Structure formats: structure tokens, C-alpha cells
Amino acid sequence: MEDSDCIVIMGSNMAENHPVAFRWPMKAKVQHGAKIIHVDPRFTRTSAVADIYAPLRAGSDVAFLGGLIRYVLESERWNSDPFFKSWVATYTNASTLISEDFRDTEDAAGVFSGLMAYKGGMPEWPFNGFTNEYDGQSWQYARGAVGDQGRSASSAQSGEASSTQSGSKEPLKRDHKGPPYDDIVEHLLQPAPDRDETMQHERSVLQIVKRHFSRYTPEMVERTTGCPQATFLQVAETLLANSGAERTSSFAYAVAWTQHTNGVQIIGACALLQLLLGNAGRPGAGVMALRGHASIQGSTDVPTLYHSIHGYMPHPSALKEHDSLTEYLTGETLPTGWWANMPKYVVSYLKSMYGDAATAENEFGYDWHPKIIGDHSHMAMFAAMNAGRVKGMLCIGQNPATTLNAKLDRAAMRKLDWLVVKDNWVHETATFWKNAPEISNGEVSVADVGTEVFFFPATQVAETDGTFTNTQRMLQFHYKAVDAPGDCRSDMWFSYELGKRLKRLYAQSDELRDQGLKHLTWEYEHEDADQRARGEPSMLKILKELNGYYSDDPSRHVGGFVDLKDDGSTTCASWIYSGCYPAPDKNLTARREADAPGVRGAQLNWAWAWPANRRIMYNRASADPSGRPWSERKKWVWWDETQGRWTGYDVPDFPATKPPDDQPKPGAVGMDALPGTAAFILKPDGMGWLFVPSGLVDGPLPTHYEPVESPVNNPLYKQQASPVIKYWKDEANPLAVVGDPQYPHVITTYRLTEHYLSGAMSRWLPWLNALMPELFIELSPELATEKGIANLDWVRITTPRGAIRAKALVTRRMRPFVIDGRRIHQVGMPWHWGYEGLSTGAVVNELTPLVGDPNVSMHEGKAFVCNVERA
Amino acid sequence: MSEIASSTWFTTAPHWGWLIVFYYLFGGLAAGSYFIAALIDLIGRREDRPIARMGYFVAIPCLMVSGVLLLVDLYRPDRFWHLFLQSNTMRPIFQYWAPMSIGSWGIIVFSLFALLSFLAALAESRHLSWGWAGHLRPPSIVGRVIAVLGILMAMYVAGYAGVLLAVTNRPLWSDTPLLGMLLGVSAMSISASLLLLIARWRGLKFPGVRSLDRFDSWVIGLTLLVLVAVIVSLGSVARVWLSLWGALLLVAVLVGMIVPLFMRWRSARSAQTSALAAVMVLIGGFILRTVIVFTQQGIQP
Amino acid sequence: MAEPMGFFTDTTVCIGCKACEVACKQWNQLPSPEGGANTMSGDSYDNTRKLDGINWRHVKFVEQFSEDRVGGRWLLMSDVCKHCVRAGCLEVCPTNAIIRTEFDTVVIQSDVCNGCGACVAGCPFGVIDINPVSKTAQKCTLCYDRLQAGMEPACSKACPTDSIQFGPVRELRERGAKRVSQLNDGGESRAYLYGADEKMLGGLNSFFLLVDKPEVYGLPPDPKLPSRNLVPASMFSALGALLVALIGVFSFRERRSGEGEDRP
Amino acid sequence: MNLNRRDFLRLSAGAGSGTALGGLLSAGVNLAPSLAAAQELRIKDAKTTPSICPYCSVGCATLVHTSNGKIINIEGDARSPHNEGCLCPKGAAIFQLHVNPNRPTQVLHRDPGATDWEVWDLDRAMTRVAQLVKQTRDETFIEKAENGKLVNMTSAIFALGGATLEIEFNHIHQKLMRGMGIVAIENQARI
């Protein structure tokens, strides 16, 4: 970001929530005059230092981004500067043709072709939350024969939507069961999609995109978002002026984009815009996701998430043709692009699970691996728990008593037989049976809560070794400085200890269902005798399993994912982490060598980033199609003719010796099937997708839908909200109807610099708590006057889910919006409080509904409706 | 804050409160009583010597009380000696530019003279059998020297207190150089009133009692003049008294100055009136000190 | 004496994160009010309220928005001891607890201070107050201990956006002037340095870049030394004493004997 | 703004000489002598351990200073290209995550229906948790779905958490859960 010329922060309050990351935009601003643009419902500390602040109503992001896309596509500069044409034609799918059957929202009153009632799912699991779904068949590329283009690299699909099955190929009839799997990959090859290099064909992606966004005019942006046209145009002009061969712009977003029922589409709109502007794979470009937790990237890479196994590979699912490893690989492998290597990664993963018991004969233990049977995400699980279908919960470093319709969550937890909480603080979840509001006010009696509850005290960061993966995919090792007090143990200790005990309990079992656990490799004894005596596992042994090693000689670590094989000779849990620990004495994640000051570089000797220590992904795009840097100023990775290889400041994210003019070989698979210009190597066509033919369940192009709860009708389309959202119907989860006069105001929730999440890591710390000691609601003086509320008055906030109290902070930083001719008030509340800690306050998430994005089951906490009155 | 009268608005109020109000009261009484006593000793009538003696007797307990108040007002009373000795080198400290430093020394030196005069007074009233002690008062040469120096120190102690307030950056205090003058002059007036009250209470009929009355009236007049000068010198800062403190100041002026002057003017020779007026002057003096100390406290950035 | 060291606080890049406040408390092991169970001030995001004995850094939040919100600003500023070249606190300290160090900074030695409060009232900026734990007057030391060890002060090290910069004052002033002209060239004509020259108390070793009048930030437009009043106030006190003495002589001198008979 | 009271002073008698002495005072710059008082650096003999901030995802590097097995200071690591020694207020407060009287250090257990916690021994608690996990797993395990598909899973145990925790935890935890057939594994990434 330090290299950016313009940084658009949208869907994020970067200065408040990532102050240290914000160092770099500020450096860019002070040192080379980069423009910072903040687009946000509230005037925040980020807005305070931005060059342009554009206000918008919470939940109208796609309308704003759609407006920017239209502005760019219609602008003279974009249509005349050769950079954009060259970039878009070479690196994006702009010239690819889409199926004749595709119907856009323009033609179908706000929905795409293929909408139908939900019919997926299994009777065992009625908690998928879907009402409708799309059959994405008509969104595919047009090619000789219609077929599946496969998934995107970071596929969010978990299989509940039945449409994801469409287009999968007939399983290959194979004469052998095990490896090699090359035959499967070759079998999956399809004819190349149809293209029109002039990008003028009416079914070409560029023309479809142009038509799709034609209604997102500046007037419409103002009507929908409430952002004044002049401000919007200022943003658009600044962004365009700072994109091109010489200049790059970047976007930063956070949960204010993801916590929407169309969160994935908001991000998609941004990606589309950045691809149009050539802001990808280049220094100072891109879309930066600012994630909230120390290792949230790590917990996605190493998925403590139900829908995927290591390295973004889909979890085997009973909803797909995954009955055998062969079928799984047939369904999930992409024949072209990097993902053609998937069989190697899956087999190495299974070897990491079951060790020597995983053989070619038993498909590496594939049958032992569980399959998901539906949506087992956070909200679905709480819906199931509330229905009495979940008996036990292991809650480690999380505080669900304060999240997402918290009252429903706590009611669900009262139905558990047992709950294990492992945390650093006795937080709201640990005492949900004791101190929750419904217990304090007598609604529920403590004696009636039949849950057996455990609290295990945890270590703090300096009391254990371990690795965090930051938001830039960087693995950083940290060391233990002191022993933890009392019975505090690391979280690794807990899992390791529990595993050891369970393996003992099942040691005598011969049942098929227990074979996976019996064969699970589970040897992480610490090297140090003291730590071994405490029962702490060895972090290095765990890291080694993530990195990978040779199955026949575990002391030999693999050097990276290129070493992985599909025959079981390599064991590697996480292909993307492969290379982080390439030799027993080389833990690259522990490196702390910075580049010399003043030297341009990518800090390659500081820790280790996946994949293969690359700092900018898809960085082939930082060079033009012929391999030369787009400009001296934005030089990063380029083709060195004399050496015959890619070189530069970073590790090239491309086959090192594949020349820029390389052409795909007929019938080839993997990277050989792509040309030397295919910068987006994880995509099967090697291109950045403006139009997303597969991988998304709610449409191939971003479309403005209103949040599920909104005070206004969708100004853009007849369709009010996304037709395929997830909603868990429950009497404790009611929704307000559009324009409900009982709940006239938009409410958004957010975090403060001074606190962390539910406050579990901040409300016990005097230094932090004193800085923001009480829960408050921010509201404009206009609304305060209307309601007779003075600063610091107690205010009662109600939504269909509940009512809470908070102190008023009346400020002109909040403003009323005029939406579609109506004045709409908006209020905001930080959600850091609960009933434990040095300062207590209402649980703001008692207000939020359980509704979710259909792709990723992400909830909508950033825009819903409420009423406020003086308490 | 719409408009700021002075840069002093941006400073922090020290913790000086009631202890300091009482210190100003007792310190003022000590200094004033000594001043009057020594003056009578030096230039007054011989028959007024008992009044002077009374002054010396009043000065010492008042001085002791004020010393204790100052000590207790320190957050670290155990380190009061740091005012006189550099704690890490044990060298004496005398910072002529720091009122707190010179004030502390001033009180010590004044205490010495007050003590000597006190001993002399004791000796004269035969409470003390040290014969030499009687020579510590005029008309002996030593006594005259002590009285002259003691008067200077008393004037110093009465005046420095206000200088201490001026040599800060607080609103009001440091916005006029006249508070030292005001407090000093007022100290003489309340002391005269206290001595008057005691004299009236004990039914003394020396000519000096009338002189005290007259002295007090003149000094009250002077105090009023100085107060007007204070308000004028404050300029726009004076608006701090557009408040309850201002009302209280008015009470102090009425009760402690205007009404007593008026009463003395109307019935100059009535002992009761004189005593009542003296009580009112003391009350007024106390209120004045309260107003001066507390007005600035509510003003914070 | 080493070269004078100080802070340059560029308020235009401050994001109001308060890292400086916490980093300062961490290094100096300062407590929080009420053990952290503070109350909301209702004044924007400022709950620290002021600099005092346990808050040696204080981030101020000034909301400037008109009714129509056009051109609204939220001014953020991390306030701290100014380490004045001519320091009011140092002048009035009676115990020599306050010293000027080899870095030209002003430090209160907690083991010498007896909590008299003179410096609290004497500071032109309201920086100092009594720390209820040590019961002595305390304020920013510009991390004197770290400076002697060649380390940067805790707050400027922590500051994520380099709003707080530490260094030799001479160099910081150059940097500050450059930043002002950069801002002026960029259209921010209101930018100026507060306290960077000798005119203000001989120069503030900790100076600021502001974009509005000082009083908007809670800074005195015209800070002065407490000693400015020493001579005049002393003179007037002496004058008062002289006048009272004259009245005394006039009232008590011997020749007036006989006039003083009380009526019965 | 600036007051006219100065004019008043100029008119007054003592002001002339006062200015002279005042000028002397102010020209004297500082009346107290400069001193260098040797300071004790409290981390002088401390051991330094590199660490990482556990709050947000920026991954700021920190240095932990310990002395006699106690943490005495935690500050940013200036070598890090992410934070160059900077920290946000939360990062600057990591010390209080560790050294904090509010911190629990014992295992707590609550029986169904009980009104309060009971302190339990670590081993006893782990034994009980392992038993409960096994019992619930055995009671709710689905080997084959109704449609005959082999699924080998249970959805009656929910494993929640991980985004603020080390990847080593995420790995062995999800491995153990998947090894047992527990598929409902989630963390904060989705909320």
C-alpha cells in the first residue's frame, strides 16, 4: 500500500481497526501525495485523515461500486489509454463469450437466469437456510460443448446449493483405483471457450458488464446511497486518474463488506473494478482484505471451517459426487491452471491424516474422512443447536454468547448437554448460565440450565510458541517467553491432550467408524523435557506436518509444493504452507531479517508468506504481455530475456521459465494449458474474472440488492433483496418488513480501536477499558432532537429481535441520508460489550438477525433496522 | 469554549483548597498581629504595650496552625524538609525566584522573630522567668532590631502568599499582580479586627483600642481600593466573577468592608458596634480568601 | 550537554488511536483511573479528558462540522508535555525536584518531589498533576531512562502513523517546516507550527503542527512564564505593606495619645 | 484576545523597575541548573524474546522482556517490515494481557443446574471432557446417510474457535475433529 497512488478504503474503518496497517497509506500520503478516499456510513477516524470522505448509507456499497464501474467504462480515458485495453484484453476474461442462455438482471427484473426454489440438502440436516437457489448452467462460458468451468481458487462453495452439481462430468471409468491421477485430469479437459478479441460481441464479457452496469448512473448512486453526486464524481475521477501504467490504486475492505447478505458480491464488484483499471498483481494495487484476528487467515488456510480442508480444497461432501477419492478428484480438480495439481495435494493431505495406514489400496483412507451433509456454519449450527440437534460444544477462543442474535445463541446453548470454554478470560459464553441478562432479570432460572460447563484457562501469546498467519498471508513464528501461571495451558495442549485421551478410549475398537481416529497420526511430543512434562506439544513437529515431508523418511522435509506427489510418497497437510519449514534447521517463519533501509524490496527474509514466499500474488501482471514492466515506477516482476526466466523484487508467481509468448499446447493440462500471459494462475483460464461463470451461487455479476432489513425499496430493481439469501426462520429470529414504521432507522455495528471484538481481550485490561469505558450509540443531532435525546442520555434501541440500552453520543459525524427522496436516519453502535469484565454493557448483537450470504453464510451485521427512544 | 479570556484558561488547578484558605487566614492573622504589635511597640504609647503583647500572643498559635496547614497540604508531608535541603545532596535550597521556596524560608525566619517577641511578651507578663527575654522587645536596642526585622518579615509573609498565587499560570491568580497586595492589606485589616475583638471582649480600655479601630477602618478602605484595582487589572478575566463566586465576593465586600465601615462611621465609639464590625471583617476576610482560592478551580481546558 | 531532543507532533496524520497513551502507560507502568472502570465523558472519543499525573499523553478529539456537514473536520491531536526551553514548572519548583536534563528536556524527579503543587499551577499548558500512587507531581519525562540508553521514547515508537516524531529538535524543526510548506502547497493554508521557534517560551522542545487556532486544540495562544508576575506582584505587595505601615504609623504613633478614649 | 491589562501595569509605579528585573529573570532562561540524573533502565538486564501481537491480523512483531521468569515489558520490534516497532493501543497493552489480576488461572466446572462454579483439577476435567466427547460422538454418529452414502460423521458436536489462535492449534484441532468425524468446525472468520 505504501506504493499506491490512491487508496480507497471502503467497508473498512482502517485507521481505527488496523492502525498499524494504516501506517502505510499514511506514508504514501505524506511521502508521495497519495490520495486517501474513505467511503463509509460514518465519519470515522479514517475519514478524519482522508482526502475525500464520501458518505453512504450502510448496505448500498454495490450501488456505489457499480457507479464507479460505469464511470470507468464510459470515461474517455479508459477508452483511449492503450494500457487499459491491453490489460483488460490480456489479463481478464473480457473477450470471452458467455452462453446464449444467460439472462442478466437487466432483462429479468433484478434476478439472473436460473432462479428456482431450493431443493437441495439432505433430510438429516434441515439447517441450510436456503429459500431459493440458482442453477448456474446458463452463466457458463460459451464453448463447443457446454461444460463446467470449475471453481474459483477460493471457492466458498460447500455443496448445499444443488446447482453446484450442475455441469460436473461423468466420473471416469478407470481400470485402477489409486494413483497416478493424470488420467482424471486429462479426462476433464474441455474445448477452449469462445472468444472475441475485439470485445465487441454482444455476449462478450465486456459488453455484458457494460450493459449490466449501465443503470448505475451518478444520479442513481445518489438516490440509492445518499452520497452527493459531486462527491461520488470526485471519488471516481481521483480513482481513474490514479490508475494506469504509471500509477496504481488499491482498495482496502474489512468486515463492513463481508457482513452483508451480498458481501461476496460487494467484494466481487471491487475486484471487477480493479481488474478494469489494471490494479491487480502490481505494486500499490489490489484489493486488501483487512481481517480482524491475529490468525484469521491462518484459520482459513488451515481450516477450522466446515466447508474446506487444507489449502482451500473443498471438504468431501455427501451432497456432491464424492463417494470415492476418484469421484472427489473428478468433481473438484480443474484440468487447466495451477489447480490441475490438486490430486497431489489431496493425497499428501490424506497421508498427513492417516500416515502409513493411508495407502493407494484404500484410497489413502478417504473413506475414513468424514463428509459434510449440509451447512455446518456458525449460524446454521446455532439454528440446529436451538432445535436441540447439537449436544456438545468445544468453544476455544471465541465468545458466541455475544454474537449474532445473541439471545437466540444463548437459548441454544442452554440446550447443550455440555460446553467446554477455553479462554484467557471468564467471558460471557463461560457464564451464559449465570450472568446473562435473561438470568439476571429472572426470565430463566439458573437451576433450569442443564448444561455442564467447563472453563479451561489459556496461555497468553508470550507463554507459548506458535505461528500466526497475518492478513498478508505471512506466517510468523513467536516464541515462549515465560511459563503460564497456574493451570493455564496452550490451546494446542488442549487438543493434543484430548486427542491422546480419545485415542486411548478408542484403542480397542474395531468398528469402521473409529478407524480414522485410530489411524490418525498423533505424535507431537515436545523436544524439551520440561514442556513435555507439562504436556505441551511441539510446535515444530506440527509445523513440519503442515510443511510436508517424505513419507519414507520423515526427517527430510519437502522444499515446497512443487515437490508434492500424488502417489503417497509425500506427506503434507497444507500444500499452500509447503516450503515454510523446508529443512529441520530452517524454520523460515521465524526469520526476522528486514531489508536494508532505503532498498526497494519485498522483505523476502522476514518470516514467510504463502504461496512459496510470494508477497504479491499474480505478480506476472506487473509486467506487460511481452514481459516488460508496465512502467519504471511500477516495476515489480519481469521477464529477463538473457537469463530466460522471470525475475524481479518478489518471487515470481508464475512458472519461472515460461516465456511471455508461450502458447498452450493442445491437449496439455495444468500450466502447460495456459499461455505465457496467464497471470491469474489459479484460474482455469489464467485470467482475472470480470464475469464469474462459476464459484458463486448468487450470480455472476454484482448487483445492488437492499439489505434484508431496509427502510426503503430497492431503487434499482424490482427485486428487493438478494433472492437467494440464507435465513434461519425461528420465532426468536423475526425480521422487519421493508419500510416498517416501527423500525424506521438504519443501524450499523462496528468496532473501536480501543477494544477488541466482544471485548474479551480488552474489557479486562484497565489501560484499554479506561479509554472507552461504556457502551454508546452514535446518533446525529437531527435524530437526537427529533427524539428528545441529549448527549449521554440513556437510549433504548429496539429491533424485532430485542431491546437494549446504551448511552447517547450525539455527534455531527453521523448524518441523515436522503434516499430516494426520503430522509433516513442512521445510527451506529460498537459491539464490544457484554456482562463480564471491568466495564459491562448491553450485548449489541441481541439486535442482529440470523441471515446470511448464500456463498459463505456470513451474517448481516452492518445494516439492519431499529428504533431509538429515550430510555 | 466560545472565547477565551486569557491563556491561563488552559492550565490545571492545583489541589490547593480549604487548607490553603485557612492557611491564608491564619498566616495573615499571624503576620498582621505581629505587625501591629511590633508597630505599637516601636512607635506607640507605652500604655498600649498590653495590646502589643496580645498581638505577640496571637501571632504564635496562628503561625503554628498555618504551618501545620501548609505541611498537611503537601501530598508528601514526610518530605517537607525538601523545601529547605536538596534531598539528594543535603545542600540548602534557596530559590529567590520561586515564591514557594522563599515563602517557606520567610515563614521560618518570621517564626524566629515571632518566637523571640513571644518570649519577651511571656517574660513581661511573668509567665516566663527568663529575665533576659524581656530585652527582646523594644525599647531595648536588641528589641528594636528584632521588632523592625520582625515587621519586615511579617509584611513579607503577609504579602508573599498572594505573590505565590500570582507566580502561577492560573486564571485570576496570575492575571493580576495585585492579589499579593490585596491579601497583604486584608491580612492587616483582619488582624486589627481580631485584636480589637479580643480587646473588646476583655474590656480593655487603652487608647490603642481606638487606634486599632481607626487603623482598621483605613486599612479596610485601602483593601476596597485594591480590590477595585484588582478587578480593573483583570480586564475581561474579571468575568470569572459573573458566577456564584462573584456573588460571594460581593458578600465579602459588603459583610467584610462596606457594612463595618458604615457601622464605625455611624457609631464610632460604641464598643458593641466595634466588636460586631470586627467579627464581620473577619468573616468577610475569610470569604474573600475562599473566593480568591476557589474561583479558578472550575476553569479547566 | 547532548543535543536538545524533543517531539514533533504532526496532528494532520494523527488517527486518534491512543497507542501513545497506552505505550506510555506500559513503559512507565502508570495506572488507569478507577482501575480502568472509567466513565464516558461524552466529549467525542476522548475519555482520558486531560493530561495529569497518570496520563502523560492525551489524545484530543475536536469535531468541527457545520449543520450541512460540508467540509467537516475531526481534528485529532496527541498532547504531551512541551518540554519548554523556559519552563514554568521548573521556575516555581521549590525543591529542585524538576531538572533540565542533558537532552534539554524537563524531568520531575519523583524521589525529590514533595507534592506541593506549585508546578501544577505554574505550567502554562496544564500538563502536570499529582499521581495518586506516588503522591508526587508527574508528567512526561520524554522517557529520560530510555534516552540515556539510546532508545526512542515509548509513545513515538508506538505511533503507527508517525504523527509523533522524536529526534534532535533542530532536525525536527526542519522537518516540521518542510511539512508545513508541503501542506501549504497542497492547499492546506491553515497549517503552521506551534511552539517551534524561540518566541514561545524560548521554544517548545515538543512542538506541534496545527491546522487551526491553538485554543481549538485546548492550547494557550500566548503561554507565559509564571515568573512574569514575580517582580510586579512583589512590588505591589511591598507597596501595600508600605501603605499599611503608613496608616499604622499614623494610627498608633504616640502623639495621638489622649484621643483614644472610648465612650462608655 | 490579548488583554489590555498589561497597559494598566505599565502605568503603575513599580512596573518600570519590575520590567528590568523581570527581563533579567526571563533572560536568565532557566534559573535552575541543568542536571543529568542517571536513570536506571528497567529492561537493562532483561531477556528479550521475539513475539507477535495476538490481536488483529496485521501481524505486528513485538519483543517481550522478561526478568526472573516475569514479563516486565512488551514493545514493538523495530525490525519488522509490518510495524517497524509501532503498535496500536491494543498491541501496546499486551503486557496487561499477561500481567493482570483479573486473569483466571484455575479450571472451573459447573454441574448441570448448579448455581456456581467449582474449582476442578486439570486432569479430572480433561478426563471428564474426553468421556463426554466420546459419549456424544458414539450416540450421534452417522456412518451411512439415509440415501446410503458413507458419511462417517456427527454434527452433534460443534467445535468453535480458532481465528485468534495459532495455526498449529488450528491444524491439530481440525485434524482431531475430522479424525473423529466431527464436521461442524467453525471460527470467527465467518462472523
XYZ file of N, CA and C in Angstrom, chain D residues 102-169:
204
model
N -7.013 -9.745 37.006
C -8.323 -10.287 36.645
C -8.217 -11.624 35.923
N -7.015 -12.115 35.760
C -6.800 -13.279 34.913
C -7.102 -14.580 35.645
N -7.917 -15.468 35.044
C -8.185 -16.758 35.683
C -7.021 -17.728 35.469
N -6.719 -18.524 36.481
C -5.619 -19.487 36.337
C -6.018 -20.882 36.791
N -7.314 -21.075 37.080
C -7.753 -22.390 37.533
C -8.865 -22.913 36.637
N -8.985 -24.236 36.608
C -10.063 -24.848 35.835
C -11.355 -24.724 36.636
N -12.418 -24.278 35.965
C -13.715 -24.142 36.624
C -14.684 -25.150 36.020
N -15.570 -25.653 36.865
C -16.567 -26.606 36.381
C -17.906 -26.276 37.000
N -18.945 -26.454 36.216
C -20.291 -26.195 36.705
C -21.144 -27.401 36.359
N -21.750 -27.996 37.391
C -22.644 -29.134 37.179
C -23.954 -28.638 36.580
N -24.660 -29.492 35.822
C -25.969 -29.076 35.313
C -26.847 -28.584 36.471
N -27.431 -27.426 36.317
C -28.337 -26.894 37.335
C -27.654 -26.187 38.492
N -26.334 -26.314 38.618
C -25.644 -25.683 39.748
C -25.669 -24.164 39.602
N -25.590 -23.475 40.738
C -25.660 -22.021 40.692
C -24.285 -21.368 40.668
N -23.260 -22.163 40.907
C -21.938 -21.542 40.885
C -20.866 -22.489 40.369
N -19.715 -21.928 40.110
C -18.558 -22.709 39.681
C -18.007 -23.526 40.840
N -17.218 -24.508 40.438
C -16.434 -25.260 41.390
C -15.042 -25.352 40.756
N -14.006 -25.199 41.566
C -12.654 -25.321 41.005
C -12.329 -26.799 40.854
N -11.867 -27.153 39.657
C -11.531 -28.550 39.387
C -10.047 -28.693 39.073
N -9.595 -29.914 39.317
C -8.242 -30.294 38.943
C -8.182 -30.464 37.423
N -7.070 -30.041 36.829
C -6.930 -30.074 35.373
C -7.145 -31.486 34.813
N -6.532 -32.477 35.437
C -6.600 -33.850 34.940
C -8.026 -34.391 35.009
N -8.683 -34.116 36.135
C -10.060 -34.574 36.307
C -10.962 -33.972 35.220
N -10.736 -32.699 34.960
C -11.569 -32.028 33.959
C -11.334 -32.624 32.574
N -10.064 -32.896 32.234
C -9.772 -33.456 30.911
C -10.369 -34.848 30.771
N -10.297 -35.625 31.843
C -10.870 -36.972 31.809
C -12.370 -36.887 31.509
N -13.011 -35.961 32.180
C -14.457 -35.812 32.019
C -14.797 -35.317 30.598
N -14.026 -34.367 30.090
C -14.300 -33.852 28.745
C -14.147 -34.976 27.714
N -13.065 -35.773 27.849
C -12.849 -36.860 26.897
C -14.018 -37.840 26.934
N -14.494 -38.129 28.133
C -15.642 -39.032 28.276
C -16.872 -38.479 27.575
N -17.126 -37.183 27.809
C -18.319 -36.561 27.224
C -18.240 -36.544 25.706
N -17.051 -36.219 25.176
C -16.895 -36.184 23.725
C -17.177 -37.572 23.154
N -16.609 -38.586 23.801
C -16.801 -39.942 23.302
C -18.269 -40.336 23.370
N -18.884 -40.038 24.504
C -20.274 -40.418 24.696
C -21.174 -39.760 23.641
N -21.015 -38.445 23.468
C -21.862 -37.745 22.496
C -21.581 -38.238 21.087
N -20.300 -38.444 20.795
C -19.951 -38.936 19.457
C -20.609 -40.286 19.208
N -20.462 -41.188 20.157
C -20.995 -42.531 19.960
C -22.512 -42.511 19.800
N -23.157 -41.619 20.554
C -24.626 -41.585 20.499
C -25.168 -40.973 19.219
N -24.393 -40.120 18.614
C -24.953 -39.358 17.496
C -24.280 -39.658 16.164
N -23.360 -40.607 16.134
C -22.559 -40.830 14.928
C -23.419 -41.359 13.780
N -23.198 -40.801 12.604
C -23.876 -41.313 11.412
C -22.821 -41.938 10.519
N -22.947 -43.249 10.321
C -21.980 -43.918 9.449
C -22.429 -43.782 8.005
N -23.703 -44.109 7.812
C -24.269 -44.016 6.459
C -25.508 -43.141 6.505
N -25.640 -42.261 5.531
C -26.819 -41.408 5.455
C -28.017 -42.229 4.970
N -29.200 -41.623 5.072
C -30.422 -42.323 4.647
C -30.345 -42.759 3.201
N -29.651 -41.962 2.389
C -29.552 -42.333 0.972
C -28.437 -43.342 0.711
N -27.884 -43.876 1.800
C -26.913 -44.947 1.648
C -25.478 -44.492 1.506
N -25.271 -43.173 1.442
C -23.891 -42.691 1.285
C -23.116 -42.861 2.583
N -21.858 -43.247 2.436
C -20.980 -43.357 3.595
C -20.567 -41.943 3.999
N -20.901 -41.521 5.228
C -20.543 -40.146 5.625
C -19.611 -40.106 6.827
N -19.675 -41.108 7.710
C -18.753 -41.186 8.863
C -18.639 -39.877 9.639
N -19.725 -39.348 10.092
C -19.663 -38.028 10.725
C -20.690 -37.894 11.839
N -20.495 -36.863 12.648
C -21.523 -36.424 13.576
C -21.598 -34.904 13.513
N -22.811 -34.384 13.604
C -22.963 -32.927 13.631
C -23.481 -32.476 14.994
N -23.416 -33.360 15.982
C -23.942 -33.026 17.305
C -22.880 -32.411 18.203
N -21.653 -32.370 17.720
C -20.599 -31.688 18.468
C -20.113 -30.540 17.602
N -20.046 -29.387 18.202
C -19.676 -28.173 17.471
C -18.330 -27.686 18.009
N -17.361 -27.629 17.126
C -16.040 -27.128 17.517
C -15.910 -25.704 17.014
N -15.884 -24.765 17.939
C -15.920 -23.358 17.568
C -14.662 -22.651 18.043
N -14.064 -21.891 17.147
C -12.937 -21.056 17.564
C -11.685 -21.308 16.762
N -10.806 -20.334 16.765
C -9.525 -20.554 16.121
C -8.892 -19.357 15.451
N -9.675 -18.325 15.212
C -9.112 -17.240 14.407
C -8.131 -16.349 15.163
N -8.170 -16.410 16.481
C -7.167 -15.644 17.212
C -6.057 -16.566 17.695
N -6.088 -17.795 17.227
C -5.176 -18.799 17.771
C -4.135 -19.216 16.730
N -3.129 -19.897 17.203
C -2.018 -20.281 16.352
C -2.459 -21.276 15.273
N -1.754 -21.273 14.130
C -2.097 -22.228 13.079
C -1.821 -23.656 13.538
N -0.879 -23.797 14.461
C -0.625 -25.148 14.978
C -1.856 -25.673 15.700
N -2.530 -24.793 16.429
C -3.779 -25.205 17.065
C -4.809 -25.542 16.000
